[in-house]
PDB file of C-alpha atoms and ligand atoms in Angstrom:
ATOM      1  CA  MET B   1     248.973  95.690 239.269  1.00  0.00           C
ATOM      2  CA  LYS B   2     250.840  92.513 238.291  1.00  0.00           C
ATOM      3  CA  LEU B   3     248.921  89.592 239.747  1.00  0.00           C
ATOM      4  CA  LEU B   4     251.231  86.715 238.746  1.00  0.00           C
ATOM      5  CA  GLU B   5     254.652  88.186 239.550  1.00  0.00           C
ATOM      6  CA  GLY B   6     257.209  85.407 240.139  1.00  0.00           C
ATOM      7  CA  LYS B   7     254.816  82.567 239.321  1.00  0.00           C
ATOM      8  CA  ASN B   8     255.742  79.897 236.753  1.00  0.00           C
ATOM      9  CA  ALA B   9     252.992  78.673 234.430  1.00  0.00           C
ATOM     10  CA  ILE B  10     252.645  75.852 231.910  1.00  0.00           C
ATOM     11  CA  ILE B  11     250.043  76.510 229.205  1.00  0.00           C
ATOM     12  CA  THR B  12     249.252  73.777 226.689  1.00  0.00           C
ATOM     13  CA  GLY B  13     248.307  74.666 223.101  1.00  0.00           C
ATOM     14  CA  ALA B  14     249.472  78.274 223.074  1.00  0.00           C
ATOM     15  CA  SER B  15     250.720  78.752 219.507  1.00  0.00           C
ATOM     16  CA  ARG B  16     247.441  80.479 218.620  1.00  0.00           C
ATOM     17  CA  GLY B  17     243.935  81.343 219.785  1.00  0.00           C
ATOM     18  CA  ILE B  18     242.955  81.294 223.455  1.00  0.00           C
ATOM     19  CA  GLY B  19     246.223  79.689 224.614  1.00  0.00           C
ATOM     20  CA  LYS B  20     248.270  82.416 222.959  1.00  0.00           C
ATOM     21  CA  GLY B  21     246.057  85.043 224.594  1.00  0.00           C
ATOM     22  CA  ILE B  22     246.595  83.427 227.995  1.00  0.00           C
ATOM     23  CA  ALA B  23     250.372  83.340 227.481  1.00  0.00           C
ATOM     24  CA  GLU B  24     250.436  87.043 226.559  1.00  0.00           C
ATOM     25  CA  VAL B  25     248.227  88.188 229.439  1.00  0.00           C
ATOM     26  CA  PHE B  26     250.084  85.956 231.945  1.00  0.00           C
ATOM     27  CA  ALA B  27     253.400  87.468 230.820  1.00  0.00           C
ATOM     28  CA  LYS B  28     251.998  90.996 231.215  1.00  0.00           C
ATOM     29  CA  HIS B  29     251.068  90.017 234.774  1.00  0.00           C
ATOM     30  CA  GLY B  30     254.663  88.992 235.468  1.00  0.00           C
ATOM     31  CA  ALA B  31     254.387  85.194 235.118  1.00  0.00           C
ATOM     32  CA  ASN B  32     257.147  83.135 233.535  1.00  0.00           C
ATOM     33  CA  VAL B  33     255.570  81.096 230.753  1.00  0.00           C
ATOM     34  CA  ALA B  34     256.340  77.586 229.509  1.00  0.00           C
ATOM     35  CA  PHE B  35     253.957  76.815 226.671  1.00  0.00           C
ATOM     36  CA  THR B  36     253.359  73.922 224.286  1.00  0.00           C
ATOM     37  CA  TYR B  37     252.196  73.463 220.730  1.00  0.00           C
ATOM     38  CA  ASN B  38     251.526  70.521 218.471  1.00  0.00           C
ATOM     39  CA  SER B  39     252.860  71.521 215.048  1.00  0.00           C
ATOM     40  CA  SER B  40     253.025  75.335 214.622  1.00  0.00           C
ATOM     41  CA  VAL B  41     256.799  75.717 215.078  1.00  0.00           C
ATOM     42  CA  GLU B  42     257.082  79.148 213.480  1.00  0.00           C
ATOM     43  CA  ALA B  43     254.184  80.685 215.449  1.00  0.00           C
ATOM     44  CA  ALA B  44     255.636  79.213 218.638  1.00  0.00           C
ATOM     45  CA  ASN B  45     259.081  80.704 217.990  1.00  0.00           C
ATOM     46  CA  GLU B  46     257.507  84.102 217.369  1.00  0.00           C
ATOM     47  CA  LEU B  47     255.450  83.905 220.561  1.00  0.00           C
ATOM     48  CA  GLU B  48     258.505  82.862 222.565  1.00  0.00           C
ATOM     49  CA  LYS B  49     260.352  85.981 221.360  1.00  0.00           C
ATOM     50  CA  GLU B  50     257.339  88.244 221.944  1.00  0.00           C
ATOM     51  CA  LEU B  51     256.949  86.992 225.525  1.00  0.00           C
ATOM     52  CA  GLN B  52     260.646  87.307 226.302  1.00  0.00           C
ATOM     53  CA  GLU B  53     260.512  90.936 225.185  1.00  0.00           C
ATOM     54  CA  LEU B  54     258.054  91.526 228.048  1.00  0.00           C
ATOM     55  CA  GLY B  55     260.933  90.793 230.436  1.00  0.00           C
ATOM     56  CA  ILE B  56     259.825  87.401 231.732  1.00  0.00           C
ATOM     57  CA  LYS B  57     261.257  83.912 231.138  1.00  0.00           C
ATOM     58  CA  ALA B  58     259.426  82.162 228.301  1.00  0.00           C
ATOM     59  CA  LYS B  59     259.968  78.962 226.371  1.00  0.00           C
ATOM     60  CA  GLY B  60     257.924  77.000 223.825  1.00  0.00           C
ATOM     61  CA  TYR B  61     257.986  73.186 223.773  1.00  0.00           C
ATOM     62  CA  LYS B  62     256.720  70.941 220.978  1.00  0.00           C
ATOM     63  CA  SER B  63     254.720  68.358 222.912  1.00  0.00           C
ATOM     64  CA  ASN B  64     251.645  66.331 222.074  1.00  0.00           C
ATOM     65  CA  ALA B  65     249.392  66.687 225.109  1.00  0.00           C
ATOM     66  CA  ALA B  66     247.530  63.499 224.158  1.00  0.00           C
ATOM     67  CA  ASN B  67     250.685  61.419 224.670  1.00  0.00           C
ATOM     68  CA  PHE B  68     251.387  60.262 228.237  1.00  0.00           C
ATOM     69  CA  GLU B  69     255.180  59.922 227.873  1.00  0.00           C
ATOM     70  CA  GLU B  70     255.511  63.289 226.109  1.00  0.00           C
ATOM     71  CA  ALA B  71     253.658  64.976 228.976  1.00  0.00           C
ATOM     72  CA  GLN B  72     256.034  63.375 231.504  1.00  0.00           C
ATOM     73  CA  GLU B  73     259.057  64.464 229.466  1.00  0.00           C
ATOM     74  CA  LEU B  74     257.672  67.980 229.055  1.00  0.00           C
ATOM     75  CA  VAL B  75     257.124  68.536 232.767  1.00  0.00           C
ATOM     76  CA  LYS B  76     260.587  67.146 233.534  1.00  0.00           C
ATOM     77  CA  ASN B  77     262.104  69.642 231.076  1.00  0.00           C
ATOM     78  CA  VAL B  78     260.017  72.561 232.368  1.00  0.00           C
ATOM     79  CA  ALA B  79     260.966  71.750 235.968  1.00  0.00           C
ATOM     80  CA  GLU B  80     264.653  71.756 234.934  1.00  0.00           C
ATOM     81  CA  ASP B  81     264.326  75.004 232.972  1.00  0.00           C
ATOM     82  CA  PHE B  82     262.012  76.919 235.322  1.00  0.00           C
ATOM     83  CA  GLY B  83     262.186  75.282 238.770  1.00  0.00           C
ATOM     84  CA  LYS B  84     258.804  75.274 240.525  1.00  0.00           C
ATOM     85  CA  ILE B  85     255.470  75.010 238.676  1.00  0.00           C
ATOM     86  CA  ASP B  86     252.716  77.190 240.148  1.00  0.00           C
ATOM     87  CA  ILE B  87     250.035  77.140 237.455  1.00  0.00           C
ATOM     88  CA  LEU B  88     248.976  74.571 234.857  1.00  0.00           C
ATOM     89  CA  VAL B  89     246.508  75.623 232.171  1.00  0.00           C
ATOM     90  CA  ASN B  90     245.204  72.640 230.199  1.00  0.00           C
ATOM     91  CA  ASN B  91     244.063  74.516 227.117  1.00  0.00           C
ATOM     92  CA  ALA B  92     245.054  72.306 224.128  1.00  0.00           C
ATOM     93  CA  GLY B  93     241.971  71.119 222.301  1.00  0.00           C
ATOM     94  CA  ILE B  94     240.532  70.143 218.929  1.00  0.00           C
ATOM     95  CA  THR B  95     237.147  69.644 217.291  1.00  0.00           C
ATOM     96  CA  LYS B  96     236.108  66.964 214.800  1.00  0.00           C
ATOM     97  CA  ASP B  97     232.420  67.774 214.443  1.00  0.00           C
ATOM     98  CA  ASN B  98     229.798  65.545 212.871  1.00  0.00           C
ATOM     99  CA  LEU B  99     226.385  64.158 213.636  1.00  0.00           C
ATOM    100  CA  LEU B 100     226.689  60.820 215.437  1.00  0.00           C
ATOM    101  CA  MET B 101     225.430  59.057 212.323  1.00  0.00           C
ATOM    102  CA  ARG B 102     228.523  60.245 210.432  1.00  0.00           C
ATOM    103  CA  MET B 103     231.055  60.349 213.282  1.00  0.00           C
ATOM    104  CA  SER B 104     233.859  57.825 212.838  1.00  0.00           C
ATOM    105  CA  GLU B 105     235.335  55.896 215.739  1.00  0.00           C
ATOM    106  CA  GLU B 106     238.670  57.510 214.937  1.00  0.00           C
ATOM    107  CA  ASP B 107     237.235  61.037 215.264  1.00  0.00           C
ATOM    108  CA  PHE B 108     235.580  60.144 218.572  1.00  0.00           C
ATOM    109  CA  ASP B 109     238.793  58.677 220.013  1.00  0.00           C
ATOM    110  CA  ARG B 110     241.027  61.489 218.771  1.00  0.00           C
ATOM    111  CA  VAL B 111     238.921  64.248 220.369  1.00  0.00           C
ATOM    112  CA  ILE B 112     238.749  62.363 223.676  1.00  0.00           C
ATOM    113  CA  GLU B 113     242.520  61.805 223.612  1.00  0.00           C
ATOM    114  CA  VAL B 114     243.511  65.388 222.826  1.00  0.00           C
ATOM    115  CA  ASN B 115     240.888  67.142 224.962  1.00  0.00           C
ATOM    116  CA  LEU B 116     240.358  64.819 227.930  1.00  0.00           C
ATOM    117  CA  LYS B 117     243.214  62.331 228.235  1.00  0.00           C
ATOM    118  CA  SER B 118     245.631  65.269 227.915  1.00  0.00           C
ATOM    119  CA  VAL B 119     244.235  66.651 231.176  1.00  0.00           C
ATOM    120  CA  PHE B 120     244.926  63.315 232.902  1.00  0.00           C
ATOM    121  CA  ASN B 121     248.419  63.202 231.353  1.00  0.00           C
ATOM    122  CA  MET B 122     249.378  66.725 232.387  1.00  0.00           C
ATOM    123  CA  THR B 123     247.824  66.584 235.857  1.00  0.00           C
ATOM    124  CA  LYS B 124     249.648  63.304 236.588  1.00  0.00           C
ATOM    125  CA  ALA B 125     252.859  64.880 235.341  1.00  0.00           C
ATOM    126  CA  VAL B 126     252.708  68.048 237.508  1.00  0.00           C
ATOM    127  CA  GLN B 127     251.181  66.353 240.544  1.00  0.00           C
ATOM    128  CA  ARG B 128     254.407  65.361 242.290  1.00  0.00           C
ATOM    129  CA  THR B 129     255.949  68.842 241.949  1.00  0.00           C
ATOM    130  CA  MET B 130     252.805  70.601 243.193  1.00  0.00           C
ATOM    131  CA  LEU B 131     252.381  68.136 246.090  1.00  0.00           C
ATOM    132  CA  LYS B 132     255.967  68.819 247.186  1.00  0.00           C
ATOM    133  CA  GLN B 133     255.416  72.575 246.950  1.00  0.00           C
ATOM    134  CA  ARG B 134     252.091  72.265 248.764  1.00  0.00           C
ATOM    135  CA  SER B 135     250.632  74.756 246.337  1.00  0.00           C
ATOM    136  CA  GLY B 136     249.372  74.944 242.775  1.00  0.00           C
ATOM    137  CA  SER B 137     246.524  76.107 240.594  1.00  0.00           C
ATOM    138  CA  ILE B 138     245.244  73.915 237.770  1.00  0.00           C
ATOM    139  CA  ILE B 139     242.901  75.497 235.238  1.00  0.00           C
ATOM    140  CA  ASN B 140     241.101  73.286 232.730  1.00  0.00           C
ATOM    141  CA  MET B 141     239.608  74.735 229.559  1.00  0.00           C
ATOM    142  CA  SER B 142     236.213  73.131 229.075  1.00  0.00           C
ATOM    143  CA  SER B 143     233.350  74.734 227.133  1.00  0.00           C
ATOM    144  CA  VAL B 144     229.694  75.683 227.530  1.00  0.00           C
ATOM    145  CA  VAL B 145     229.183  72.712 225.205  1.00  0.00           C
ATOM    146  CA  GLY B 146     230.455  70.446 228.012  1.00  0.00           C
ATOM    147  CA  VAL B 147     227.817  71.910 230.328  1.00  0.00           C
ATOM    148  CA  LYS B 148     224.920  71.901 227.905  1.00  0.00           C
ATOM    149  CA  GLY B 149     225.699  69.492 225.021  1.00  0.00           C
ATOM    150  CA  ASN B 150     225.577  70.384 221.329  1.00  0.00           C
ATOM    151  CA  ALA B 151     224.180  68.643 218.261  1.00  0.00           C
ATOM    152  CA  GLY B 152     227.036  67.660 215.949  1.00  0.00           C
ATOM    153  CA  GLN B 153     229.621  67.743 218.758  1.00  0.00           C
ATOM    154  CA  ALA B 154     228.960  64.583 220.807  1.00  0.00           C
ATOM    155  CA  ASN B 155     232.673  63.740 220.938  1.00  0.00           C
ATOM    156  CA  TYR B 156     233.685  67.296 221.885  1.00  0.00           C
ATOM    157  CA  ALA B 157     230.849  67.712 224.426  1.00  0.00           C
ATOM    158  CA  ALA B 158     231.737  64.368 226.042  1.00  0.00           C
ATOM    159  CA  SER B 159     235.404  65.380 226.305  1.00  0.00           C
ATOM    160  CA  LYS B 160     234.538  68.780 227.790  1.00  0.00           C
ATOM    161  CA  ALA B 161     231.986  67.356 230.261  1.00  0.00           C
ATOM    162  CA  GLY B 162     234.590  64.732 231.228  1.00  0.00           C
ATOM    163  CA  MET B 163     237.028  67.503 232.077  1.00  0.00           C
ATOM    164  CA  ILE B 164     234.525  68.917 234.575  1.00  0.00           C
ATOM    165  CA  GLY B 165     234.144  65.583 236.395  1.00  0.00           C
ATOM    166  CA  PHE B 166     237.899  65.100 236.411  1.00  0.00           C
ATOM    167  CA  SER B 167     238.510  68.616 237.756  1.00  0.00           C
ATOM    168  CA  LYS B 168     235.965  68.307 240.561  1.00  0.00           C
ATOM    169  CA  SER B 169     237.600  65.007 241.569  1.00  0.00           C
ATOM    170  CA  MET B 170     241.034  66.663 241.610  1.00  0.00           C
ATOM    171  CA  ALA B 171     239.673  69.507 243.746  1.00  0.00           C
ATOM    172  CA  LEU B 172     238.622  66.855 246.294  1.00  0.00           C
ATOM    173  CA  GLU B 173     241.834  64.797 246.069  1.00  0.00           C
ATOM    174  CA  LEU B 174     244.357  67.612 246.095  1.00  0.00           C
ATOM    175  CA  GLY B 175     242.658  70.328 248.144  1.00  0.00           C
ATOM    176  CA  SER B 176     244.292  69.296 251.421  1.00  0.00           C
ATOM    177  CA  ARG B 177     247.677  70.064 249.816  1.00  0.00           C
ATOM    178  CA  ASN B 178     246.586  73.526 248.730  1.00  0.00           C
ATOM    179  CA  ILE B 179     246.341  72.528 245.079  1.00  0.00           C
ATOM    180  CA  ARG B 180     243.278  74.119 243.525  1.00  0.00           C
ATOM    181  CA  THR B 181     241.557  72.842 240.373  1.00  0.00           C
ATOM    182  CA  ASN B 182     239.008  74.933 238.508  1.00  0.00           C
ATOM    183  CA  VAL B 183     237.378  74.893 235.109  1.00  0.00           C
ATOM    184  CA  ILE B 184     236.664  77.654 232.648  1.00  0.00           C
ATOM    185  CA  ALA B 185     233.756  77.110 230.270  1.00  0.00           C
ATOM    186  CA  PRO B 186     234.124  79.606 227.425  1.00  0.00           C
ATOM    187  CA  GLY B 187     231.144  80.378 225.236  1.00  0.00           C
ATOM    188  CA  PHE B 188     231.744  81.506 221.667  1.00  0.00           C
ATOM    189  CA  ILE B 189     235.292  82.866 221.394  1.00  0.00           C
ATOM    190  CA  GLU B 190     236.500  84.199 218.049  1.00  0.00           C
ATOM    191  CA  THR B 191     239.621  82.171 217.124  1.00  0.00           C
ATOM    192  CA  GLU B 192     240.770  79.927 214.251  1.00  0.00           C
ATOM    193  CA  MET B 193     238.706  77.114 215.807  1.00  0.00           C
ATOM    194  CA  THR B 194     235.495  79.108 215.339  1.00  0.00           C
ATOM    195  CA  GLY B 195     236.778  80.903 212.190  1.00  0.00           C
ATOM    196  CA  LYS B 196     235.875  77.732 210.262  1.00  0.00           C
ATOM    197  CA  LEU B 197     232.168  78.396 210.906  1.00  0.00           C
ATOM    198  CA  ASP B 198     229.730  79.964 208.491  1.00  0.00           C
ATOM    199  CA  GLU B 199     229.622  83.785 208.921  1.00  0.00           C
ATOM    200  CA  LYS B 200     225.794  83.869 208.806  1.00  0.00           C
ATOM    201  CA  VAL B 201     225.550  81.312 211.601  1.00  0.00           C
ATOM    202  CA  VAL B 202     228.127  83.261 213.598  1.00  0.00           C
ATOM    203  CA  ALA B 203     226.191  86.529 213.175  1.00  0.00           C
ATOM    204  CA  GLY B 204     223.112  84.780 214.594  1.00  0.00           C
ATOM    205  CA  TRP B 205     225.119  83.562 217.588  1.00  0.00           C
ATOM    206  CA  ARG B 206     226.505  87.010 218.333  1.00  0.00           C
ATOM    207  CA  ASP B 207     222.984  88.380 218.330  1.00  0.00           C
ATOM    208  CA  ALA B 208     221.748  85.698 220.735  1.00  0.00           C
ATOM    209  CA  ILE B 209     224.475  86.472 223.310  1.00  0.00           C
ATOM    210  CA  PRO B 210     223.250  88.906 226.013  1.00  0.00           C
ATOM    211  CA  LEU B 211     226.499  90.928 225.741  1.00  0.00           C
ATOM    212  CA  LYS B 212     225.997  90.999 221.936  1.00  0.00           C
ATOM    213  CA  ARG B 213     229.470  89.925 220.872  1.00  0.00           C
ATOM    214  CA  GLY B 214     231.724  86.906 220.629  1.00  0.00           C
ATOM    215  CA  GLY B 215     234.407  86.668 223.290  1.00  0.00           C
ATOM    216  CA  THR B 216     238.108  87.341 222.752  1.00  0.00           C
ATOM    217  CA  PRO B 217     241.082  85.261 223.908  1.00  0.00           C
ATOM    218  CA  GLU B 218     241.794  88.118 226.376  1.00  0.00           C
ATOM    219  CA  ASP B 219     238.350  87.651 227.970  1.00  0.00           C
ATOM    220  CA  ILE B 220     239.302  84.050 228.762  1.00  0.00           C
ATOM    221  CA  ALA B 221     242.870  84.972 229.722  1.00  0.00           C
ATOM    222  CA  ASN B 222     241.647  87.478 232.316  1.00  0.00           C
ATOM    223  CA  ALA B 223     239.568  84.766 234.010  1.00  0.00           C
ATOM    224  CA  CYS B 224     242.681  82.535 233.989  1.00  0.00           C
ATOM    225  CA  VAL B 225     244.708  85.300 235.671  1.00  0.00           C
ATOM    226  CA  PHE B 226     242.126  85.402 238.460  1.00  0.00           C
ATOM    227  CA  LEU B 227     242.080  81.603 238.914  1.00  0.00           C
ATOM    228  CA  GLY B 228     245.879  81.372 238.685  1.00  0.00           C
ATOM    229  CA  SER B 229     246.502  84.188 241.150  1.00  0.00           C
ATOM    230  CA  ASP B 230     246.218  84.317 244.928  1.00  0.00           C
ATOM    231  CA  LEU B 231     243.030  86.374 244.531  1.00  0.00           C
ATOM    232  CA  SER B 232     241.223  83.040 244.102  1.00  0.00           C
ATOM    233  CA  ALA B 233     243.059  81.317 246.992  1.00  0.00           C
ATOM    234  CA  TYR B 234     239.766  79.991 248.477  1.00  0.00           C
ATOM    235  CA  ILE B 235     238.190  78.858 245.196  1.00  0.00           C
ATOM    236  CA  THR B 236     238.435  75.261 243.987  1.00  0.00           C
ATOM    237  CA  GLY B 237     236.239  72.756 242.153  1.00  0.00           C
ATOM    238  CA  GLN B 238     234.315  75.479 240.335  1.00  0.00           C
ATOM    239  CA  VAL B 239     233.197  75.913 236.730  1.00  0.00           C
ATOM    240  CA  LEU B 240     233.391  79.527 235.645  1.00  0.00           C
ATOM    241  CA  GLN B 241     231.363  80.281 232.525  1.00  0.00           C
ATOM    242  CA  VAL B 242     232.966  83.048 230.479  1.00  0.00           C
ATOM    243  CA  ASP B 243     230.322  83.325 227.804  1.00  0.00           C
ATOM    244  CA  GLY B 244     228.792  86.799 227.677  1.00  0.00           C
ATOM    245  CA  GLY B 245     225.697  85.390 229.360  1.00  0.00           C
ATOM    246  CA  MET B 246     225.118  82.755 226.652  1.00  0.00           C
ATOM    247  CA  LEU B 247     223.981  79.998 229.029  1.00  0.00           C
ATOM    248  CA  THR B 248     222.032  82.235 231.374  1.00  0.00           C
TER     249      THR B 248
HETATM  250  P1  NAP V 301     242.705  76.831 218.271  1.00  0.00           P
HETATM  251  O1  NAP V 301     242.744  78.236 217.795  1.00  0.00           O
HETATM  252  O2  NAP V 301     242.353  75.739 217.320  1.00  0.00           O
HETATM  253  O3  NAP V 301     244.138  76.484 218.960  1.00  0.00           O
HETATM  254  C1  NAP V 301     244.358  75.214 219.492  1.00  0.00           C
HETATM  255  C2  NAP V 301     245.728  75.157 220.134  1.00  0.00           C
HETATM  256  O4  NAP V 301     245.909  73.840 220.689  1.00  0.00           O
HETATM  257  C3  NAP V 301     246.866  75.361 219.167  1.00  0.00           C
HETATM  258  O5  NAP V 301     247.910  76.062 219.818  1.00  0.00           O
HETATM  259  C4  NAP V 301     247.312  73.929 218.844  1.00  0.00           C
HETATM  260  O6  NAP V 301     248.688  73.816 218.478  1.00  0.00           O
HETATM  261  C5  NAP V 301     247.101  73.266 220.174  1.00  0.00           C
HETATM  262  N1  NAP V 301     246.958  71.827 220.080  1.00  0.00           N
HETATM  263  C6  NAP V 301     246.081  71.111 219.328  1.00  0.00           C
HETATM  264  N2  NAP V 301     246.280  69.796 219.517  1.00  0.00           N
HETATM  265  C7  NAP V 301     247.304  69.674 220.410  1.00  0.00           C
HETATM  266  C8  NAP V 301     247.986  68.586 221.002  1.00  0.00           C
HETATM  267  N3  NAP V 301     247.662  67.322 220.719  1.00  0.00           N
HETATM  268  N4  NAP V 301     248.996  68.839 221.863  1.00  0.00           N
HETATM  269  C9  NAP V 301     249.356  70.098 222.162  1.00  0.00           C
HETATM  270  N5  NAP V 301     248.752  71.174 221.639  1.00  0.00           N
HETATM  271  C10 NAP V 301     247.736  70.962 220.772  1.00  0.00           C
HETATM  272  O7  NAP V 301     241.682  76.670 219.499  1.00  0.00           O
HETATM  273  P2  NAP V 301     241.076  77.769 220.503  1.00  0.00           P
HETATM  274  O8  NAP V 301     239.822  78.283 219.933  1.00  0.00           O
HETATM  275  O9  NAP V 301     242.146  78.711 220.920  1.00  0.00           O
HETATM  276  O10 NAP V 301     240.680  76.827 221.732  1.00  0.00           O
HETATM  277  C11 NAP V 301     241.522  76.618 222.861  1.00  0.00           C
HETATM  278  C12 NAP V 301     240.777  75.773 223.899  1.00  0.00           C
HETATM  279  O11 NAP V 301     239.560  76.453 224.278  1.00  0.00           O
HETATM  280  C13 NAP V 301     240.348  74.402 223.393  1.00  0.00           C
HETATM  281  O12 NAP V 301     240.441  73.462 224.434  1.00  0.00           O
HETATM  282  C14 NAP V 301     238.888  74.612 223.006  1.00  0.00           C
HETATM  283  O13 NAP V 301     238.168  73.412 223.050  1.00  0.00           O
HETATM  284  C15 NAP V 301     238.457  75.587 224.077  1.00  0.00           C
HETATM  285  N6  NAP V 301     237.269  76.367 223.710  1.00  0.00           N
HETATM  286  C16 NAP V 301     237.257  77.195 222.628  1.00  0.00           C
HETATM  287  C17 NAP V 301     236.108  77.921 222.315  1.00  0.00           C
HETATM  288  C18 NAP V 301     236.040  78.858 221.151  1.00  0.00           C
HETATM  289  O14 NAP V 301     234.932  79.381 220.910  1.00  0.00           O
HETATM  290  N7  NAP V 301     237.117  79.119 220.424  1.00  0.00           N
HETATM  291  C19 NAP V 301     234.971  77.782 223.104  1.00  0.00           C
HETATM  292  C20 NAP V 301     235.002  76.938 224.206  1.00  0.00           C
HETATM  293  C21 NAP V 301     236.155  76.234 224.488  1.00  0.00           C
HETATM  294  P3  NAP V 301     249.153  73.863 216.892  1.00  0.00           P
HETATM  295  O15 NAP V 301     249.013  75.302 216.470  1.00  0.00           O
HETATM  296  O16 NAP V 301     250.571  73.426 216.915  1.00  0.00           O
HETATM  297  O17 NAP V 301     248.219  72.941 216.169  1.00  0.00           O
END
């Protein structure tokens, strides 16, 4: 069953990893996909072709989610190219890990800008369209680290916890217009972001997860399909942990 037939989605940061997985699964469920990337032009062009071959409308846009004006411009272009905007997935994110003692101001600011301010930028940009439509589903990609904290990731944890507060506020502000805002908190998902980690450490993590494996981008994408689709029509302001039981 195709759960997103006829819906238009914007996914930020989809040239690789979780975002790419969401774009692919959304397309398989019949959604038209507008996606962004920061610098991976070649990967984005390939994904655009791959998605189009699934018979839906797809387009990649180079757009820095951390930049307010670029987000405005992006949404203007997507609205022109696609028409309505039903789903926004704020997925773009980075890490710049270090213990606080060694964390530079620049690395703190950059992570907050890309991970948290981007959510403000994109939500502001789609707001008018979704208000006019009187419908919309916004999905923000947080992390279990935003729920629990993590040594060596104070900047990242702060950005991801901030996304939860922002999303709950949006659920309250926009609910009367049938715009839903939910958060996904992935646990350990095996992508380039986590590929940088030491294999021994990773093996230990896998073992500590009740489901005994790291997650895949598809695991996260399937949760996004649910939150983007009408199956979740009465769900807003929630944080859905997709973590194999990690935080249980
Ligand atoms: P990833 O493999 O590093 O991919 C990050 C994506 O974001 C890339 O497509 C990248 O584009 C894009 N991006 C980075 N900065 C951007 C910017 N300023 N503007 C627009 N796009 C930007 O990361 P991932 O593992 O898929 O993670 C995706 C999201 O899930 C992030 O928000 C991350 O914090 C969250 N998450 C991941 C895990 C995990 O275990 N992997 C766990 C919890 C939460 P380019 O290719 O052009 O650089």
